[in-house]
Amino acid sequence: MRGEHLVLYGPLGSGKSTFLRTLHARLRREGRPCAIADATIRLGDMTQAFARAYPEVDIVGLTQRRTRARLAAAAELRAGVLLFDHVHRLNTAMTGFLHGLRGGLAGIILAVDVDGPRAREALRTCYPALSLVAMPRSSARQLRTYLHAAGPTVASDLTPAQERQILRAARGRPGWVRLCALLLQEDRYWHGKVLYVAVLCTDTEIALRLGHPPFLSSATQNLQSNSPPDR
């Protein structure tokens, strides 16, 4: 909503980025000013997203401060939505920027990677004035569908016990399952019909945290680049 700011939190691979991309596409189709920052580390990332939401505003040659002021004037006339993905700890300048957009200028979603109860508790300290919304976990049935859709050939070779072990390790994260399905296609995790499930799950977790899958062969990387994002 106009002027509403919230924090969408959940572990890596839970679908936050896919949700933001889907929301961004829908709002753009509706003609609402909207932009997304794929990584939000500094104030400049927020400013650039703000500018992409209002491409008609002339900001050439302006300083960042004057750029934000001109964009805020445009947002007063036509409220927009800003989506900030992979938000790290906010500094004073970033907090001031968000405070200036509250009360009607822009609706904002901050997607924060959080895993574990201690990190969830820390959210209340980092974002005391914002609404906190947890990314819902996918059910085992949904995860099983994702697994077989992403790697139908090799997933069909899994025993029920192997499949259950993979789904438990996923902890409700569709992005984790999609990456695991890609790794499943690598011969290194198989010895005949025997799957090294523990190694597969460990490598999936490492690849997810690194932000790219270093264990994939070039052929499987091509499959990854051509496959749709997880839902």
PDB file of C-alpha atoms in Angstrom:
ATOM      1  CA  MET A   1       0.000   0.000   0.000  1.00  0.00           C
ATOM      2  CA  ARG A   2       1.012   3.624  -0.428  1.00  0.00           C
ATOM      3  CA  GLY A   3       3.538   4.520   2.262  1.00  0.00           C
ATOM      4  CA  GLU A   4       3.548   1.041   3.819  1.00  0.00           C
ATOM      5  CA  HIS A   5       6.958  -0.481   4.497  1.00  0.00           C
ATOM      6  CA  LEU A   6       7.537  -4.105   5.458  1.00  0.00           C
ATOM      7  CA  VAL A   7      10.327  -6.650   5.836  1.00  0.00           C
ATOM      8  CA  LEU A   8       9.934  -9.998   4.070  1.00  0.00           C
ATOM      9  CA  TYR A   9      12.297 -12.443   5.751  1.00  0.00           C
ATOM     10  CA  GLY A  10      13.264 -16.068   5.326  1.00  0.00           C
ATOM     11  CA  PRO A  11      16.257 -18.306   4.605  1.00  0.00           C
ATOM     12  CA  LEU A  12      18.139 -18.358   1.325  1.00  0.00           C
ATOM     13  CA  GLY A  13      16.242 -20.320  -1.308  1.00  0.00           C
ATOM     14  CA  SER A  14      12.813 -19.766   0.262  1.00  0.00           C
ATOM     15  CA  GLY A  15      11.491 -17.895  -2.786  1.00  0.00           C
ATOM     16  CA  LYS A  16      11.787 -14.247  -1.702  1.00  0.00           C
ATOM     17  CA  SER A  17      13.595 -13.132  -4.843  1.00  0.00           C
ATOM     18  CA  THR A  18      11.150 -14.965  -7.096  1.00  0.00           C
ATOM     19  CA  PHE A  19       8.245 -13.357  -5.254  1.00  0.00           C
ATOM     20  CA  LEU A  20       9.747  -9.877  -5.684  1.00  0.00           C
ATOM     21  CA  ARG A  21      10.375 -10.445  -9.401  1.00  0.00           C
ATOM     22  CA  THR A  22       6.804 -11.679  -9.880  1.00  0.00           C
ATOM     23  CA  LEU A  23       5.368  -8.713  -7.970  1.00  0.00           C
ATOM     24  CA  HIS A  24       7.585  -6.308  -9.905  1.00  0.00           C
ATOM     25  CA  ALA A  25       6.368  -7.682 -13.246  1.00  0.00           C
ATOM     26  CA  ARG A  26       2.726  -7.488 -12.169  1.00  0.00           C
ATOM     27  CA  LEU A  27       2.956  -3.890 -10.935  1.00  0.00           C
ATOM     28  CA  ARG A  28       4.730  -2.821 -14.112  1.00  0.00           C
ATOM     29  CA  ARG A  29       1.955  -4.376 -16.201  1.00  0.00           C
ATOM     30  CA  GLU A  30      -0.542  -2.381 -14.139  1.00  0.00           C
ATOM     31  CA  GLY A  31       1.347   0.791 -14.958  1.00  0.00           C
ATOM     32  CA  ARG A  32       2.481   1.550 -11.405  1.00  0.00           C
ATOM     33  CA  PRO A  33       5.953   3.017 -10.840  1.00  0.00           C
ATOM     34  CA  CYS A  34       8.015   0.101  -9.573  1.00  0.00           C
ATOM     35  CA  ALA A  35      11.640  -1.016  -9.495  1.00  0.00           C
ATOM     36  CA  ILE A  36      13.710  -3.712  -7.865  1.00  0.00           C
ATOM     37  CA  ALA A  37      17.262  -3.720  -6.491  1.00  0.00           C
ATOM     38  CA  ASP A  38      18.784  -7.200  -6.789  1.00  0.00           C
ATOM     39  CA  ALA A  39      21.221  -6.469  -3.960  1.00  0.00           C
ATOM     40  CA  THR A  40      20.821  -3.680  -1.392  1.00  0.00           C
ATOM     41  CA  ILE A  41      24.100  -2.933   0.316  1.00  0.00           C
ATOM     42  CA  ARG A  42      24.393   0.858   0.231  1.00  0.00           C
ATOM     43  CA  LEU A  43      22.261   3.958  -0.222  1.00  0.00           C
ATOM     44  CA  GLY A  44      23.322   4.177  -3.864  1.00  0.00           C
ATOM     45  CA  ASP A  45      21.543   0.865  -4.568  1.00  0.00           C
ATOM     46  CA  MET A  46      18.316   2.339  -3.208  1.00  0.00           C
ATOM     47  CA  THR A  47      18.744   5.567  -5.170  1.00  0.00           C
ATOM     48  CA  GLN A  48      19.306   3.699  -8.434  1.00  0.00           C
ATOM     49  CA  ALA A  49      16.161   1.620  -7.908  1.00  0.00           C
ATOM     50  CA  PHE A  50      14.198   4.789  -7.100  1.00  0.00           C
ATOM     51  CA  ALA A  51      15.395   6.307 -10.390  1.00  0.00           C
ATOM     52  CA  ARG A  52      14.393   3.194 -12.373  1.00  0.00           C
ATOM     53  CA  ALA A  53      10.877   3.469 -10.947  1.00  0.00           C
ATOM     54  CA  TYR A  54      10.566   6.973 -12.421  1.00  0.00           C
ATOM     55  CA  PRO A  55      12.543   6.894 -15.686  1.00  0.00           C
ATOM     56  CA  GLU A  56      10.757   9.990 -16.978  1.00  0.00           C
ATOM     57  CA  VAL A  57      12.386  12.186 -14.302  1.00  0.00           C
ATOM     58  CA  ASP A  58      15.449  14.071 -15.558  1.00  0.00           C
ATOM     59  CA  ILE A  59      18.290  13.471 -13.080  1.00  0.00           C
ATOM     60  CA  VAL A  60      21.254  13.877 -15.423  1.00  0.00           C
ATOM     61  CA  GLY A  61      24.129  15.698 -13.728  1.00  0.00           C
ATOM     62  CA  LEU A  62      22.468  15.846 -10.305  1.00  0.00           C
ATOM     63  CA  THR A  63      24.110  14.767  -7.081  1.00  0.00           C
ATOM     64  CA  GLN A  64      22.591  11.752  -5.327  1.00  0.00           C
ATOM     65  CA  ARG A  65      20.953  13.989  -2.737  1.00  0.00           C
ATOM     66  CA  ARG A  66      19.324  16.214  -5.346  1.00  0.00           C
ATOM     67  CA  THR A  67      18.420  13.119  -7.357  1.00  0.00           C
ATOM     68  CA  ARG A  68      16.503  11.690  -4.407  1.00  0.00           C
ATOM     69  CA  ALA A  69      14.766  15.023  -3.805  1.00  0.00           C
ATOM     70  CA  ARG A  70      13.580  15.248  -7.412  1.00  0.00           C
ATOM     71  CA  LEU A  71      12.412  11.637  -7.406  1.00  0.00           C
ATOM     72  CA  ALA A  72      10.550  12.197  -4.124  1.00  0.00           C
ATOM     73  CA  ALA A  73       8.682  15.067  -5.759  1.00  0.00           C
ATOM     74  CA  ALA A  74       7.618  12.705  -8.549  1.00  0.00           C
ATOM     75  CA  ALA A  75       6.527  10.109  -5.972  1.00  0.00           C
ATOM     76  CA  GLU A  76       4.315  12.696  -4.263  1.00  0.00           C
ATOM     77  CA  LEU A  77       2.334  12.991  -7.502  1.00  0.00           C
ATOM     78  CA  ARG A  78       2.303   9.267  -8.301  1.00  0.00           C
ATOM     79  CA  ALA A  79       3.136   6.817  -5.525  1.00  0.00           C
ATOM     80  CA  GLY A  80       5.311   3.865  -6.470  1.00  0.00           C
ATOM     81  CA  VAL A  81       6.644   0.618  -5.059  1.00  0.00           C
ATOM     82  CA  LEU A  82      10.316  -0.104  -4.362  1.00  0.00           C
ATOM     83  CA  LEU A  83      11.538  -3.660  -3.847  1.00  0.00           C
ATOM     84  CA  PHE A  84      14.909  -4.101  -2.154  1.00  0.00           C
ATOM     85  CA  ASP A  85      16.267  -7.646  -2.333  1.00  0.00           C
ATOM     86  CA  HIS A  86      19.093  -9.171  -0.254  1.00  0.00           C
ATOM     87  CA  VAL A  87      19.157  -6.275   2.192  1.00  0.00           C
ATOM     88  CA  HIS A  88      22.176  -6.157   4.469  1.00  0.00           C
ATOM     89  CA  ARG A  89      22.278  -4.162   7.688  1.00  0.00           C
ATOM     90  CA  LEU A  90      20.917  -0.652   7.138  1.00  0.00           C
ATOM     91  CA  ASN A  91      23.211   2.253   7.890  1.00  0.00           C
ATOM     92  CA  THR A  92      22.058   5.692   9.083  1.00  0.00           C
ATOM     93  CA  ALA A  93      21.798   7.123   5.558  1.00  0.00           C
ATOM     94  CA  MET A  94      19.685   4.197   4.323  1.00  0.00           C
ATOM     95  CA  THR A  95      17.396   4.427   7.349  1.00  0.00           C
ATOM     96  CA  GLY A  96      16.935   8.151   6.737  1.00  0.00           C
ATOM     97  CA  PHE A  97      16.073   7.489   3.089  1.00  0.00           C
ATOM     98  CA  LEU A  98      13.360   4.978   4.070  1.00  0.00           C
ATOM     99  CA  HIS A  99      11.968   7.302   6.735  1.00  0.00           C
ATOM    100  CA  GLY A 100      11.623  10.063   4.140  1.00  0.00           C
ATOM    101  CA  LEU A 101       9.499   7.821   1.917  1.00  0.00           C
ATOM    102  CA  ARG A 102       7.076   6.749   4.631  1.00  0.00           C
ATOM    103  CA  GLY A 103       3.657   8.291   4.975  1.00  0.00           C
ATOM    104  CA  GLY A 104       2.571   8.155   1.363  1.00  0.00           C
ATOM    105  CA  LEU A 105       5.456   8.481  -1.095  1.00  0.00           C
ATOM    106  CA  ALA A 106       6.251   4.814  -1.771  1.00  0.00           C
ATOM    107  CA  GLY A 107       5.384   1.335  -0.655  1.00  0.00           C
ATOM    108  CA  ILE A 108       8.540  -0.638   0.110  1.00  0.00           C
ATOM    109  CA  ILE A 109       9.405  -4.295   0.661  1.00  0.00           C
ATOM    110  CA  LEU A 110      12.809  -5.165   2.110  1.00  0.00           C
ATOM    111  CA  ALA A 111      13.749  -8.826   1.538  1.00  0.00           C
ATOM    112  CA  VAL A 112      16.148 -10.015   4.248  1.00  0.00           C
ATOM    113  CA  ASP A 113      17.915 -13.392   4.390  1.00  0.00           C
ATOM    114  CA  VAL A 114      17.288 -14.820   7.854  1.00  0.00           C
ATOM    115  CA  ASP A 115      17.966 -18.350   9.054  1.00  0.00           C
ATOM    116  CA  GLY A 116      17.490 -19.387  12.676  1.00  0.00           C
ATOM    117  CA  PRO A 117      15.673 -18.005  15.747  1.00  0.00           C
ATOM    118  CA  ARG A 118      18.548 -15.752  16.846  1.00  0.00           C
ATOM    119  CA  ALA A 119      18.628 -14.005  13.462  1.00  0.00           C
ATOM    120  CA  ARG A 120      14.838 -13.606  13.552  1.00  0.00           C
ATOM    121  CA  GLU A 121      15.028 -11.942  16.953  1.00  0.00           C
ATOM    122  CA  ALA A 122      17.703  -9.573  15.651  1.00  0.00           C
ATOM    123  CA  LEU A 123      15.232  -8.340  13.025  1.00  0.00           C
ATOM    124  CA  ARG A 124      13.206  -6.565  15.698  1.00  0.00           C
ATOM    125  CA  THR A 125      16.266  -4.557  16.657  1.00  0.00           C
ATOM    126  CA  CYS A 126      17.362  -3.794  13.084  1.00  0.00           C
ATOM    127  CA  TYR A 127      13.881  -2.869  11.816  1.00  0.00           C
ATOM    128  CA  PRO A 128      11.926  -1.750  14.911  1.00  0.00           C
ATOM    129  CA  ALA A 129       9.358   0.417  13.096  1.00  0.00           C
ATOM    130  CA  LEU A 130       8.565  -1.927  10.192  1.00  0.00           C
ATOM    131  CA  SER A 131       6.111  -4.785   9.832  1.00  0.00           C
ATOM    132  CA  LEU A 132       7.807  -8.204   9.700  1.00  0.00           C
ATOM    133  CA  VAL A 133       6.401 -10.862   7.361  1.00  0.00           C
ATOM    134  CA  ALA A 134       7.817 -14.396   7.202  1.00  0.00           C
ATOM    135  CA  MET A 135       8.168 -16.043   3.791  1.00  0.00           C
ATOM    136  CA  PRO A 136       5.938 -19.136   4.038  1.00  0.00           C
ATOM    137  CA  ARG A 137       7.546 -22.535   3.627  1.00  0.00           C
ATOM    138  CA  SER A 138       6.508 -24.819   0.794  1.00  0.00           C
ATOM    139  CA  SER A 139       4.862 -28.093   1.748  1.00  0.00           C
ATOM    140  CA  ALA A 140       6.530 -31.473   1.165  1.00  0.00           C
ATOM    141  CA  ARG A 141       4.082 -32.101  -1.669  1.00  0.00           C
ATOM    142  CA  GLN A 142       5.016 -28.823  -3.364  1.00  0.00           C
ATOM    143  CA  LEU A 143       8.729 -29.521  -2.925  1.00  0.00           C
ATOM    144  CA  ARG A 144       8.323 -32.983  -4.432  1.00  0.00           C
ATOM    145  CA  THR A 145       6.617 -31.407  -7.466  1.00  0.00           C
ATOM    146  CA  TYR A 146       9.470 -28.895  -7.850  1.00  0.00           C
ATOM    147  CA  LEU A 147      12.066 -31.660  -7.574  1.00  0.00           C
ATOM    148  CA  HIS A 148      10.535 -33.793 -10.318  1.00  0.00           C
ATOM    149  CA  ALA A 149       9.796 -30.797 -12.547  1.00  0.00           C
ATOM    150  CA  ALA A 150      13.385 -29.491 -12.375  1.00  0.00           C
ATOM    151  CA  GLY A 151      15.084 -32.869 -12.885  1.00  0.00           C
ATOM    152  CA  PRO A 152      12.462 -35.343 -14.134  1.00  0.00           C
ATOM    153  CA  THR A 153      14.893 -37.949 -15.504  1.00  0.00           C
ATOM    154  CA  VAL A 154      17.169 -38.404 -12.516  1.00  0.00           C
ATOM    155  CA  ALA A 155      14.506 -37.642  -9.896  1.00  0.00           C
ATOM    156  CA  SER A 156      12.610 -40.696 -11.059  1.00  0.00           C
ATOM    157  CA  ASP A 157      15.630 -42.840 -10.035  1.00  0.00           C
ATOM    158  CA  LEU A 158      15.391 -41.740  -6.404  1.00  0.00           C
ATOM    159  CA  THR A 159      14.223 -44.240  -3.823  1.00  0.00           C
ATOM    160  CA  PRO A 160      11.480 -43.078  -1.430  1.00  0.00           C
ATOM    161  CA  ALA A 161      14.051 -42.882   1.379  1.00  0.00           C
ATOM    162  CA  GLN A 162      16.420 -40.738  -0.712  1.00  0.00           C
ATOM    163  CA  GLU A 163      13.605 -38.414  -1.722  1.00  0.00           C
ATOM    164  CA  ARG A 164      12.501 -37.984   1.903  1.00  0.00           C
ATOM    165  CA  GLN A 165      16.072 -37.182   2.953  1.00  0.00           C
ATOM    166  CA  ILE A 166      16.353 -34.513   0.254  1.00  0.00           C
ATOM    167  CA  LEU A 167      12.994 -32.953   1.148  1.00  0.00           C
ATOM    168  CA  ARG A 168      13.918 -32.850   4.850  1.00  0.00           C
ATOM    169  CA  ALA A 169      17.179 -31.066   4.011  1.00  0.00           C
ATOM    170  CA  ALA A 170      15.254 -28.533   1.891  1.00  0.00           C
ATOM    171  CA  ARG A 171      13.372 -27.235   4.963  1.00  0.00           C
ATOM    172  CA  GLY A 172      10.541 -25.861   2.847  1.00  0.00           C
ATOM    173  CA  ARG A 173      12.793 -23.952   0.423  1.00  0.00           C
ATOM    174  CA  PRO A 174      11.803 -24.275  -3.276  1.00  0.00           C
ATOM    175  CA  GLY A 175      14.999 -22.558  -4.464  1.00  0.00           C
ATOM    176  CA  TRP A 176      17.079 -25.110  -2.582  1.00  0.00           C
ATOM    177  CA  VAL A 177      15.154 -27.966  -4.237  1.00  0.00           C
ATOM    178  CA  ARG A 178      15.594 -26.481  -7.702  1.00  0.00           C
ATOM    179  CA  LEU A 179      19.357 -26.205  -7.215  1.00  0.00           C
ATOM    180  CA  CYS A 180      19.511 -29.715  -5.737  1.00  0.00           C
ATOM    181  CA  ALA A 181      17.676 -31.084  -8.792  1.00  0.00           C
ATOM    182  CA  LEU A 182      20.351 -29.581 -11.023  1.00  0.00           C
ATOM    183  CA  LEU A 183      23.147 -31.096  -8.973  1.00  0.00           C
ATOM    184  CA  LEU A 184      21.364 -34.454  -9.109  1.00  0.00           C
ATOM    185  CA  GLN A 185      22.219 -34.594 -12.800  1.00  0.00           C
ATOM    186  CA  GLU A 186      25.948 -34.648 -12.036  1.00  0.00           C
ATOM    187  CA  ASP A 187      27.556 -38.124 -12.251  1.00  0.00           C
ATOM    188  CA  ARG A 188      29.828 -37.344  -9.291  1.00  0.00           C
ATOM    189  CA  TYR A 189      26.930 -37.859  -6.863  1.00  0.00           C
ATOM    190  CA  TRP A 190      26.075 -41.316  -8.192  1.00  0.00           C
ATOM    191  CA  HIS A 191      27.755 -44.709  -8.004  1.00  0.00           C
ATOM    192  CA  GLY A 192      25.563 -46.745 -10.264  1.00  0.00           C
ATOM    193  CA  LYS A 193      22.122 -46.505  -8.679  1.00  0.00           C
ATOM    194  CA  VAL A 194      23.551 -45.415  -5.325  1.00  0.00           C
ATOM    195  CA  LEU A 195      23.171 -41.711  -4.594  1.00  0.00           C
ATOM    196  CA  TYR A 196      25.468 -39.928  -2.128  1.00  0.00           C
ATOM    197  CA  VAL A 197      22.607 -37.984  -0.589  1.00  0.00           C
ATOM    198  CA  ALA A 198      24.538 -36.378   2.261  1.00  0.00           C
ATOM    199  CA  VAL A 199      27.215 -35.024  -0.092  1.00  0.00           C
ATOM    200  CA  LEU A 200      24.551 -33.792  -2.509  1.00  0.00           C
ATOM    201  CA  CYS A 201      22.673 -31.921   0.226  1.00  0.00           C
ATOM    202  CA  THR A 202      25.869 -30.398   1.620  1.00  0.00           C
ATOM    203  CA  ASP A 203      26.985 -29.176  -1.807  1.00  0.00           C
ATOM    204  CA  THR A 204      23.513 -27.747  -2.454  1.00  0.00           C
ATOM    205  CA  GLU A 205      23.667 -25.725   0.760  1.00  0.00           C
ATOM    206  CA  ILE A 206      27.164 -24.449  -0.040  1.00  0.00           C
ATOM    207  CA  ALA A 207      26.189 -23.476  -3.590  1.00  0.00           C
ATOM    208  CA  LEU A 208      23.104 -21.648  -2.341  1.00  0.00           C
ATOM    209  CA  ARG A 209      25.107 -19.612   0.170  1.00  0.00           C
ATOM    210  CA  LEU A 210      27.799 -18.779  -2.390  1.00  0.00           C
ATOM    211  CA  GLY A 211      25.143 -17.463  -4.756  1.00  0.00           C
ATOM    212  CA  HIS A 212      26.290 -19.673  -7.637  1.00  0.00           C
ATOM    213  CA  PRO A 213      26.736 -23.427  -8.106  1.00  0.00           C
ATOM    214  CA  PRO A 214      30.500 -24.094  -8.461  1.00  0.00           C
ATOM    215  CA  PHE A 215      29.909 -27.854  -8.653  1.00  0.00           C
ATOM    216  CA  LEU A 216      27.980 -27.827 -11.930  1.00  0.00           C
ATOM    217  CA  SER A 217      29.456 -29.026 -15.198  1.00  0.00           C
ATOM    218  CA  SER A 218      29.121 -26.736 -18.226  1.00  0.00           C
ATOM    219  CA  ALA A 219      26.283 -28.861 -19.619  1.00  0.00           C
ATOM    220  CA  THR A 220      24.255 -28.615 -16.424  1.00  0.00           C
ATOM    221  CA  GLN A 221      24.972 -24.888 -16.168  1.00  0.00           C
ATOM    222  CA  ASN A 222      23.328 -24.498 -19.563  1.00  0.00           C
ATOM    223  CA  LEU A 223      20.257 -26.288 -18.239  1.00  0.00           C
ATOM    224  CA  GLN A 224      20.219 -23.940 -15.263  1.00  0.00           C
ATOM    225  CA  SER A 225      20.412 -20.807 -17.398  1.00  0.00           C
ATOM    226  CA  ASN A 226      17.518 -21.993 -19.572  1.00  0.00           C
ATOM    227  CA  SER A 227      15.231 -23.141 -16.770  1.00  0.00           C
ATOM    228  CA  PRO A 228      12.515 -20.898 -15.239  1.00  0.00           C
ATOM    229  CA  PRO A 229      12.888 -19.461 -11.738  1.00  0.00           C
ATOM    230  CA  ASP A 230      11.419 -21.361  -8.817  1.00  0.00           C
ATOM    231  CA  ARG A 231       7.946 -20.442  -7.664  1.00  0.00           C
TER     232      ARG A 231
END
